[in-house]
Coordinates of C-alpha atoms in Angstrom, one line a residue:
M296 CA 131.3 115.8 108.1
S297 CA 135.0 115.2 108.4
M298 CA 137.0 114.0 105.4
E299 CA 138.1 110.9 107.4
K300 CA 134.5 109.6 107.7
F301 CA 133.7 110.1 104.0
P302 CA 135.3 106.9 102.7
S303 CA 133.6 104.8 105.4
H304 CA 130.2 106.2 104.3
I305 CA 130.9 105.3 100.7
E306 CA 131.8 101.8 101.8
D307 CA 128.6 101.5 103.8
I308 CA 126.5 102.5 100.8
A309 CA 128.5 100.2 98.5
N310 CA 127.9 97.3 100.8
K311 CA 124.2 97.8 100.7
I312 CA 123.9 97.7 96.9
I313 CA 121.9 94.7 95.9
S314 CA 122.3 93.0 92.5
I315 CA 121.2 90.0 90.5
E316 CA 122.5 88.4 87.3
G317 CA 120.6 89.3 84.1
R318 CA 119.5 85.7 83.5
A319 CA 117.5 85.6 86.7
T320 CA 113.7 85.9 86.4
V321 CA 111.7 89.0 87.2
Y322 CA 110.1 87.0 90.0
Q323 CA 113.6 86.2 91.5
A324 CA 114.6 89.9 91.3
A325 CA 111.3 91.1 92.8
E326 CA 111.7 88.6 95.6
R327 CA 115.2 89.9 96.4
M328 CA 114.0 93.5 96.3
L329 CA 111.2 92.6 98.7
V330 CA 113.4 90.7 101.2
N331 CA 116.0 93.5 101.2
K332 CA 113.3 96.3 101.3
I333 CA 114.7 98.2 98.3
G334 CA 113.1 100.0 95.5
C335 CA 115.6 99.1 92.7
I336 CA 118.1 96.4 91.9
I337 CA 121.3 96.5 89.8
I338 CA 121.5 93.9 87.0
T339 CA 124.8 92.3 86.3
E340 CA 126.4 90.2 83.6
N341 CA 129.5 88.3 84.8
E342 CA 129.4 90.4 88.0
V343 CA 129.7 93.7 85.9
P344 CA 126.8 96.2 86.4
V345 CA 124.9 96.6 83.1
G346 CA 121.5 97.9 84.1
I347 CA 118.9 98.7 86.7
V348 CA 115.3 97.8 87.4
T349 CA 112.9 99.8 89.7
K350 CA 109.6 99.0 91.2
S351 CA 108.0 101.2 88.6
D352 CA 109.7 99.1 85.9
L353 CA 108.2 96.0 87.4
L354 CA 104.7 97.5 87.2
S355 CA 104.9 99.0 83.7
R356 CA 107.1 96.5 81.9
V357 CA 105.8 93.3 83.5
I358 CA 102.4 93.6 85.2
V359 CA 100.8 96.1 82.8
A360 CA 102.6 94.5 79.8
D361 CA 101.1 91.1 80.9
K362 CA 104.5 89.3 81.0
D363 CA 105.0 86.2 83.2
P364 CA 107.4 87.2 86.0
K365 CA 108.4 83.5 86.5
T366 CA 109.7 83.1 82.9
T367 CA 110.7 86.6 81.9
E368 CA 114.5 87.3 82.3
I369 CA 115.1 90.5 84.4
R370 CA 117.6 91.7 81.7
S371 CA 114.8 92.0 79.2
I372 CA 113.2 94.8 81.3
M373 CA 116.2 96.6 82.7
S374 CA 117.1 100.3 82.0
T375 CA 120.5 100.8 80.5
P376 CA 123.1 102.3 80.4
L377 CA 123.6 102.9 84.1

């Protein structure tokens, strides 16, 4: 790979990163993950990345823990620091 193409690949990756505000519900985050066909989502506070949630986190921290995805804030189950 030539050095000229490297920055454009970084930009392509950065443009595909999907995030959601920490106050959003687990349901909203899971829906965004499903629509975008991604396995994890970055959690932000005031547009600053503060954590991450994976599909595995959704299973272990919500489903198995018997939490309501429509009322649980996504920030309460995120892994941090990034």
